[in-house]
XYZ file of C-alpha atoms in Angstrom:
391
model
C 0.000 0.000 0.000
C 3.234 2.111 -0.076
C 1.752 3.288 -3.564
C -1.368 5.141 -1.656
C 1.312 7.430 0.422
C 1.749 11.132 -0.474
C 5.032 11.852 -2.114
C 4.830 14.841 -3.647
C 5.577 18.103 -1.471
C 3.075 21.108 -1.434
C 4.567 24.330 -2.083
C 3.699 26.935 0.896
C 0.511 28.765 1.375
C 0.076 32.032 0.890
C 0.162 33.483 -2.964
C 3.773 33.420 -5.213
C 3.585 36.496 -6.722
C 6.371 35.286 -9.378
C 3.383 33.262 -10.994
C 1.303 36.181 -11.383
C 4.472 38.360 -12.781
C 4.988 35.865 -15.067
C 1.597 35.233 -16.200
C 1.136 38.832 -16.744
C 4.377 38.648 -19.021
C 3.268 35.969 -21.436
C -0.544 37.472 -21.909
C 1.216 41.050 -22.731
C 3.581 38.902 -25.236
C 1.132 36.657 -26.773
C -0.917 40.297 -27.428
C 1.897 41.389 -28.919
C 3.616 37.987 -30.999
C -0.218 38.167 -32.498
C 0.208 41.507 -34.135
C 2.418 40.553 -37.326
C 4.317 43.157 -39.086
C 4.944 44.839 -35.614
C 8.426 46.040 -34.555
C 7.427 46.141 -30.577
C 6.859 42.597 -30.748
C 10.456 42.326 -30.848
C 11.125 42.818 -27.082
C 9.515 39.204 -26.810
C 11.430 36.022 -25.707
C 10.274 34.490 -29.088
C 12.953 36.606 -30.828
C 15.958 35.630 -28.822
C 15.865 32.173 -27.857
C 13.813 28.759 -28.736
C 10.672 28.757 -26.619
C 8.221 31.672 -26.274
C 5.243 32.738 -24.199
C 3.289 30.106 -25.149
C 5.533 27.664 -23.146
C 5.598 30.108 -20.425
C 1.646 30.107 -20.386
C 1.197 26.400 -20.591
C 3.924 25.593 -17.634
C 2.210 28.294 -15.005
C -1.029 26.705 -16.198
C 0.064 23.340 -14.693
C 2.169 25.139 -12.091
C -1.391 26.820 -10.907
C -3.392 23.898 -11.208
C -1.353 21.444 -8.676
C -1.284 24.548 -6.489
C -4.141 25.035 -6.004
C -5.968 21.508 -6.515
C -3.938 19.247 -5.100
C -4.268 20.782 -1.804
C -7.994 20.291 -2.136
C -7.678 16.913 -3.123
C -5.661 15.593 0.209
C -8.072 17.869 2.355
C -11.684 16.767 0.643
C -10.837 13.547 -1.600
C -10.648 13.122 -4.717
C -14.189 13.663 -6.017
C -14.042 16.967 -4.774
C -11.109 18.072 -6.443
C -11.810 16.817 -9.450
C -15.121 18.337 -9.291
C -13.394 21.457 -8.696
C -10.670 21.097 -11.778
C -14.280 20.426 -13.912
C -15.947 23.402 -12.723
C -12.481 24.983 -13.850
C -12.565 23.818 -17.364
C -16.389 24.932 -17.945
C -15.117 27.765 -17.087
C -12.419 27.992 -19.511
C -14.829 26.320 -22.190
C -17.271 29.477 -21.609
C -14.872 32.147 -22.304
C -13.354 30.203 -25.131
C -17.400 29.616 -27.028
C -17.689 33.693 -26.096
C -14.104 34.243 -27.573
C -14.861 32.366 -30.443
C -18.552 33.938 -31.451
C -16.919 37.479 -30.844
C -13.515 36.737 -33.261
C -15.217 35.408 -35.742
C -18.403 37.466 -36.032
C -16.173 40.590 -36.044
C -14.094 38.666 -38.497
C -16.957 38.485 -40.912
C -18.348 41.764 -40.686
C -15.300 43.606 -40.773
C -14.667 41.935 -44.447
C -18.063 42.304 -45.764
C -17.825 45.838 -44.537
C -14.407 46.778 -45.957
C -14.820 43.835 -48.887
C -11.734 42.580 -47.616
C -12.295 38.725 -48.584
C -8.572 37.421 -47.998
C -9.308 38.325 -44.908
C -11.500 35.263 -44.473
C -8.454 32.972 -45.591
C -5.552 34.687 -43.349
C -7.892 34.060 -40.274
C -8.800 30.762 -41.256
C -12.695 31.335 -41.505
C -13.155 30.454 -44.808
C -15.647 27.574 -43.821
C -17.873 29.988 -42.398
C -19.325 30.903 -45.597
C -18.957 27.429 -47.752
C -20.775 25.577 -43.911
C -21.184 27.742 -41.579
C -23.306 25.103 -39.515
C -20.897 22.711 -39.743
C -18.265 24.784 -39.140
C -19.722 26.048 -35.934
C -20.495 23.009 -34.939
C -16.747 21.825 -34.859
C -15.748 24.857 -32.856
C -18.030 23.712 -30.405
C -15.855 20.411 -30.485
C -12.551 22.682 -30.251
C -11.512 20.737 -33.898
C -12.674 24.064 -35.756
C -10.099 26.966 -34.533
C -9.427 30.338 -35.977
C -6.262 31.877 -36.290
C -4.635 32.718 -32.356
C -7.452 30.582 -30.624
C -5.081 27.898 -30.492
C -3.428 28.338 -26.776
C -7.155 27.883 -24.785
C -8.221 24.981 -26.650
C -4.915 23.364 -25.423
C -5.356 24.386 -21.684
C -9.101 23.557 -21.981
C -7.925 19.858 -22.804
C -4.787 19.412 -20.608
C -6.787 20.570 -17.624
C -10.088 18.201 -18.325
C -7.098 15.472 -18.584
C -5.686 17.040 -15.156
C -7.663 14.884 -12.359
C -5.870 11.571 -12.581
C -2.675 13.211 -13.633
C -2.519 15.168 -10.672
C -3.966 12.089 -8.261
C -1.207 10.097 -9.639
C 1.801 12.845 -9.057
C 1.010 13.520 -5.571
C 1.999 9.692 -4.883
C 4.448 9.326 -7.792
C 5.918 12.748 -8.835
C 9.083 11.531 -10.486
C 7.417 8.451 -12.440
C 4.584 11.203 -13.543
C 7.037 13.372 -15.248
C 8.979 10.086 -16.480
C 5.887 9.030 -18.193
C 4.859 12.307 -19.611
C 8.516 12.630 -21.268
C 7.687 9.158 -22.588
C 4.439 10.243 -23.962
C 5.693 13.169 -25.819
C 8.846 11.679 -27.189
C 6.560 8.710 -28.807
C 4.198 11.481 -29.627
C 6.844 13.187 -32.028
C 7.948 9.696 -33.382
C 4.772 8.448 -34.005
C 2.993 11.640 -35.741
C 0.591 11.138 -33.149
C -2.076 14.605 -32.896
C -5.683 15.401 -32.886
C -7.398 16.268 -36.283
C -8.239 19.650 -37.127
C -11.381 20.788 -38.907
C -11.772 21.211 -42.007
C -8.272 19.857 -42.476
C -4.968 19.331 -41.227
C -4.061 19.252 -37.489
C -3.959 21.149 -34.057
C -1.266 23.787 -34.044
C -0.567 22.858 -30.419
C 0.065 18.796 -30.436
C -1.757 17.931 -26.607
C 0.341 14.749 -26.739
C 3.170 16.690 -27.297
C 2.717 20.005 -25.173
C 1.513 18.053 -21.991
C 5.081 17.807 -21.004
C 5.240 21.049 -20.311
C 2.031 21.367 -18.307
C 3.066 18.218 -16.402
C 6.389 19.914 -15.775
C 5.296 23.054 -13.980
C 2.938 20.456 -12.128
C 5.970 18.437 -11.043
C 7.978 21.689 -10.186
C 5.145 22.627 -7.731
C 4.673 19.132 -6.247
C 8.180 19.562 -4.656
C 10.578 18.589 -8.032
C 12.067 22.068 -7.789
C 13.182 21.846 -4.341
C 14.108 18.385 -4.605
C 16.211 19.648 -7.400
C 17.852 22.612 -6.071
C 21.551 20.958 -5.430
C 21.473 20.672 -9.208
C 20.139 24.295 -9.869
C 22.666 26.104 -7.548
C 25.609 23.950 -9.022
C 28.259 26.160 -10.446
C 28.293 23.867 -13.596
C 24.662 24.224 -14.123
C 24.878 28.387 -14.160
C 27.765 28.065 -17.020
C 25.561 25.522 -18.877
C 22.655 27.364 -19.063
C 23.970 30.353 -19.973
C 25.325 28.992 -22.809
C 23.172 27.033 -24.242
C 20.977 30.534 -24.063
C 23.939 31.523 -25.916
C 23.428 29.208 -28.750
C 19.208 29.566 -28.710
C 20.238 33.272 -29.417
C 22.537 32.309 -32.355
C 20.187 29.724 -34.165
C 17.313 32.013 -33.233
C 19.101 34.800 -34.999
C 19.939 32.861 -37.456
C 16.621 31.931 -38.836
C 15.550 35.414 -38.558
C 18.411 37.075 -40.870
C 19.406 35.063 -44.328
C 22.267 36.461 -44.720
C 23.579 35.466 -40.678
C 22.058 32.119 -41.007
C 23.920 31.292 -44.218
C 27.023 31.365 -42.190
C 26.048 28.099 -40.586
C 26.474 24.396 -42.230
C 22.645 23.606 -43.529
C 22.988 20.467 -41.314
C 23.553 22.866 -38.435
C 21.007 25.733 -39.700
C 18.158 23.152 -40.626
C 18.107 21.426 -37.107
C 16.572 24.809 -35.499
C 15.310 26.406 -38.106
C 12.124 26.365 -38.868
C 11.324 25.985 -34.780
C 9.100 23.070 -34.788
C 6.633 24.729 -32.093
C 3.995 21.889 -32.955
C 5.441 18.829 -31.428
C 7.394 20.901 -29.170
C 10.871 20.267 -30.338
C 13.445 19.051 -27.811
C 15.645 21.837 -27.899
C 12.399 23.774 -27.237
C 11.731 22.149 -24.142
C 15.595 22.352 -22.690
C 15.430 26.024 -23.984
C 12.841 26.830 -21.681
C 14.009 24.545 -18.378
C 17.032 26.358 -18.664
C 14.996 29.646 -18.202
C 12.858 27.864 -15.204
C 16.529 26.676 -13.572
C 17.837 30.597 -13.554
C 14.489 32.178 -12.707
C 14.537 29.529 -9.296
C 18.395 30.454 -8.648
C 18.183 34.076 -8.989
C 14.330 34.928 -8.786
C 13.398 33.119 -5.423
C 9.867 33.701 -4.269
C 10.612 36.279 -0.929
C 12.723 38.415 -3.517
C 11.934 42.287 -2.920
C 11.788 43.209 -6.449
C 8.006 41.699 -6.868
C 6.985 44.533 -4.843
C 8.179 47.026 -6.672
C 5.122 49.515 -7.846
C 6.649 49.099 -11.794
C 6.019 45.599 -11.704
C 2.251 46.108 -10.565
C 0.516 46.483 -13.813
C 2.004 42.935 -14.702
C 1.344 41.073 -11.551
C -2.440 42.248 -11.847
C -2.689 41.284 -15.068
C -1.716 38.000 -14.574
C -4.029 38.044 -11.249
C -6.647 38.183 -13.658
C -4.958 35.802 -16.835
C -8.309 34.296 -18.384
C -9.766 37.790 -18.987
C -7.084 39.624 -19.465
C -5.753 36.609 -22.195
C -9.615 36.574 -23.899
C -9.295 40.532 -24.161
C -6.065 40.347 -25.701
C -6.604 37.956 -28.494
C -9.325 39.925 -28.923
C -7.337 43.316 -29.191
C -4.540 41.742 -31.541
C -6.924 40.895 -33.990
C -7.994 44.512 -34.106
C -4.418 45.943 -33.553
C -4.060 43.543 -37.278
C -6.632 44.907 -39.234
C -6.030 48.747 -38.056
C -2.395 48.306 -39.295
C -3.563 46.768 -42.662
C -5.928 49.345 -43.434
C -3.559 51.910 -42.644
C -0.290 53.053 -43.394
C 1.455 50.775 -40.717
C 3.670 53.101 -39.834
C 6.417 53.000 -36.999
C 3.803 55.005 -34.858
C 0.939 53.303 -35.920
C 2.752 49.897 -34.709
C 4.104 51.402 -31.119
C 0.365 53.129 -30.627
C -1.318 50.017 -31.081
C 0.799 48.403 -29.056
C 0.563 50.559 -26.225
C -2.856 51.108 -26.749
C -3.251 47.260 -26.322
C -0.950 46.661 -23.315
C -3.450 49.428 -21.837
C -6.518 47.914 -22.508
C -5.978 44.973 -20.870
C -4.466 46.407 -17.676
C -7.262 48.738 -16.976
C -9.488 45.441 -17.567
C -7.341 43.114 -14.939
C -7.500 46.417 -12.884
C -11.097 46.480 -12.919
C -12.027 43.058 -12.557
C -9.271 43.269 -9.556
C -11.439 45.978 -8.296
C -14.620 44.431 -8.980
C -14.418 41.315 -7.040
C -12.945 43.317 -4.022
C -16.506 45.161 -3.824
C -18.353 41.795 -4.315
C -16.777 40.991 -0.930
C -18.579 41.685 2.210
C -17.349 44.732 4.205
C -15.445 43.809 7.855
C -17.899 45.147 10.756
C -16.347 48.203 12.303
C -14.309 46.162 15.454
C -16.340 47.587 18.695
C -15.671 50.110 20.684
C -13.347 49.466 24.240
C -15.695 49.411 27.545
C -13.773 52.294 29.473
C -14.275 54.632 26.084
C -17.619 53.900 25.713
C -18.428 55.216 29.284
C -16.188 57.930 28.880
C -18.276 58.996 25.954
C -21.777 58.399 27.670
């Protein structure tokens, strides 16, 4: 019965802000990675290295989840946590059916308005108007998917997956991650995806990207601090650092003909295109080697999260589902104002900004909001002695 003990290890209580800073990070880059023909969206990870905010999102995702279910599952059972983690996913499955009604009706009128019709083909809603109730129909199934709706059908499916997953790493964290490896390595060998209506496949591979929402899971069950002779290793620092050295060249590389031609094709053509479907290998080292130096120099009591600059961020990421849903939303329209106008340097860093705005005064107001749905603290009473004093 050793199998039924609790291995894993619960992080603390109390919130890590690092999470939210971080969360708040990858919704502002995926806002901005979305807007194509942008120079801003050049301050984003996805420039200078192999892994992006995508990867970022998905591994706080799983990072989140064991937080904050697994503790509910030793106090209440299992049936209550997984209850919990289903309740989470309707959730998710809501604002991805309101996402998805919103994107593409705007889509569609925005064409027929402007008689822009490639713009049916670029955003992959061409089988709107050949079977529409078809078509809808599949994006009810998350197999029909507009261009940039990719990342919450992913989460909505790794986290319905998430109950036995998570049941089965807090009593066998290391074999969990051993077997999710396993699954994404035969994944990538075998070709092995979910079909994509009307054709061709998920952009995001679930058998593939799992590994990464399995590995924040396993970094919160206690694999992080079981790991942390490794991580503070002077060997491991000089590693990292340069194999972030080499992401930067091969990244570089595929972004600038003329540097990349420098490089043996054998050498070029391993990294380049960046196979972010099946989640190449060097993907997934790339962004471990991130998660090792944000743990060694970024631990959770660090002063810096406090800092008032860093506030717009953290609340953002405090509030990730809207905020993310808002700026899908926003990229789309930060698109089509640069196409129909001059796209200018200007236009690109207004939009931008514009953007980045929008979405923090939403996370600020939802913030807000739910602080005024809570009742108010009675006034604590007044001391005896004053209150005869008074009479």
């Amino acid at each position: 019965m050793a199998f039924l003990n609790i291995n894993a290890t619960l992080p603390e209580k109390g919130r890590d802000l690092r999470l939210d800073l971080f969360r708040g990070v990858a919704n502002w880059a995926i806002f901005l990675d979305h807007i194509p023909d942008n120079v801003v969206n050049w301050i984003t990870t996805r420039n200078y290295g192999f892994s992006d905010a995508a990867d970022l999102f998905v591994f706080i995702s799983g990072y989140t989840a064991s937080f904050v279910y697994a503790r509910m599952m030793l106090d209440r059972g299992f049936i209550v946590g997984a209850t919990r983690l289903t309740k989470r996913v309707w959730q998710l499955y809501v604002a991805h059916i309101i996402l998805f009604v919103i994107y593409i009706a705007s889509i569609s009128y925005l064409a027929l308005r402007f008689g822009d019709s490639e713009m049916i083909n670029e955003f992959n809603v061409a089988g709107l108007v050949d079977n529409a109730t078809e078509t809808l129909r599949q994006g009810l199934f998350l197999r029909f998917k507009p261009l940039n709706l990719d990342v919450l059908p992913l989460y909505i499916v790794l986290m319905g997956l998430f109950p036995p997953v998570l049941w089965f790493m807090l009593r066998k964290p290391d074999l969990t991650m051993v077997l999710a490896i396993v699954l994404w390595l035969a994944a990538r060998h075998f070709g092995w995806n979910l079909n994509a209506y009307p054709a061709g496949q998920w952009y995001f591979n679930p058998y593939c990207w799992q590994v990464l929402f399995v590995f924040g899971a396993w970094c919160a069950m206690g694999g992080a601090r079981r790991s942390m002779t490794l991580i503070n290793a002077p060997i491991t620092l000089y590693l990292c650092l340069g194999y972030l050295l080499f992401a930067l060249v091969m990244t570089m590389a595929g972004r600038f003909p003329a540097f990349g031609g420098m490089f043996p094709e054998w050498l070029f053509s391993a990294f380049n295109p960046n196979d972010k479907t099946n989640l190449a290998p060097y993907r997934f080292i790339h962004f471990v080697v991130i998660v090792i130096l944000v743990i060694r120099f970024v631990p959770k009591e660090w002063p810096g999260l406090e800092w008032k600059v860093f506030d717009p961020l953290i609340v953002c990421g405090q509030q990730s589902l809207a905020v993310f849903c808002v700026g899908v939303f926003l990229s789309f329209v930060g698109h089509f104002e640069l196409s129909m106008s001059s796209g200018s340097l200007f236009a690109q860093i207004f939009v931008s900004i514009a953007g980045i705005a929008i979405m923090t005064t939403v996370a600020y107001y939802i913030s807000w909001s739910k602080k005024q749905d809570k009742p108010l603290k009675p006034p604590p009473p007044k001391p005896a002695a004053s209150a005869a004093k008074a009479a």
